[in-house]
Amino acid sequence: GAGVSQSPRYKVAKRGQDVALRCDPISGHVSLFWYQQALGQGPEFLTYFQNEAQLDKSGLPSDRFFAERPEGSVSTLKIQRTQQEDSAVYLCASSLVGAYSNQPQHFGDGTRLSIL
Amino acid sequence: QKEVEQDPGPLSVPEGAIVSLNCTYSNSAFQYFMWYRQYSRKGPELLMYTYSSGNKEDGRFTAQVDKSSKYISLFIRDSQPSDSATYLCAGSSGGYQKVTFGIGTKLQVIP
């Protein structure tokens, strides 16, 4: 497809389980971002990749959160030992070029994660 | 204090009205300003993207940025029921474009 694709769209997990969320960016987009959007809030930055390099992970809330983009295309956000406060929509965005550019970000529809 | 402040609404207007949505920001390093529209259970969709101060018009939408007062506005003319959504304002200092969002304003256009 032409847009950013995320899977699964919905994920329910029990507290303490590990989850993996997938993002397929727009083809050819160098930059990839993960955001967390809590209910009634705006998206909050988690981490940024330029190709396969993770250049900024300052927004990851704890060491239970891990992201990778090994081949510079598809990215996976992994959350270990999930907690109820991890319940949120996880959004992925991509943009055409890398650092020191001004290309806007295009978002996927997100994965809605619910921790029971 | 959040870097981008936005009234969450909700804001209800009749069809055909002019809508004014506003945000303030505190980060002087912001150079790029965006408005995203988000429908329920969908991702944010880019509406307007502007650099520095000034106005930008696209169809029924006009974005204004006043860096001196750190004020961002979006105007929607001839509002339609399909404009009912949450509108997110955002700013970025450029570089690798880490974007900081407001909380979003929920807009309802009543037929």
mmCIF file of C-alpha atoms in Angstrom, chain A residues 3-4 23-33 35 69 92-97 103-108, chain B residues 36:
data_model
loop_
_atom_site.group_PDB
_atom_site.id
_atom_site.type_symbol
_atom_site.label_atom_id
_atom_site.label_comp_id
_atom_site.label_asym_id
_atom_site.label_seq_id
_atom_site.Cartn_x
_atom_site.Cartn_y
_atom_site.Cartn_z
ATOM 1 C CA GLY A 3 0.728 4.524 3.413
ATOM 2 C CA VAL A 4 2.303 3.515 6.696
ATOM 3 C CA CYS A 23 5.442 -0.928 11.440
ATOM 4 C CA ASP A 24 5.870 -0.951 7.656
ATOM 5 C CA PRO A 25 6.845 2.587 6.609
ATOM 6 C CA ILE A 26 6.211 4.164 3.243
ATOM 7 C CA SER A 27 8.639 2.676 0.746
ATOM 8 C CA GLY A 28 11.836 4.688 0.486
ATOM 9 C CA HIS A 29 11.260 6.678 3.680
ATOM 10 C CA VAL A 30 14.500 7.057 5.574
ATOM 11 C CA SER A 31 13.122 8.283 8.886
ATOM 12 C CA LEU A 32 10.851 6.275 11.159
ATOM 13 C CA PHE A 33 9.300 7.391 14.428
ATOM 14 C CA TYR A 35 4.824 7.647 19.302
ATOM 15 C CA ARG A 69 14.790 -1.546 12.499
ATOM 16 C CA CYS A 92 4.368 4.812 13.747
ATOM 17 C CA ALA A 93 5.296 7.617 11.356
ATOM 18 C CA SER A 94 7.776 7.882 8.502
ATOM 19 C CA SER A 95 9.241 10.705 6.465
ATOM 20 C CA LEU A 96 11.138 10.841 3.224
ATOM 21 C CA VAL A 97 14.563 12.087 4.199
ATOM 22 C CA GLN A 103 9.797 16.758 5.309
ATOM 23 C CA PRO A 104 6.571 16.120 7.231
ATOM 24 C CA GLN A 105 5.795 12.858 8.960
ATOM 25 C CA HIS A 106 3.062 10.517 7.736
ATOM 26 C CA PHE A 107 1.334 8.366 10.302
ATOM 27 C CA GLY A 108 -0.133 4.895 10.338
ATOM 28 C CA TYR B 36 -2.991 17.214 11.961
#
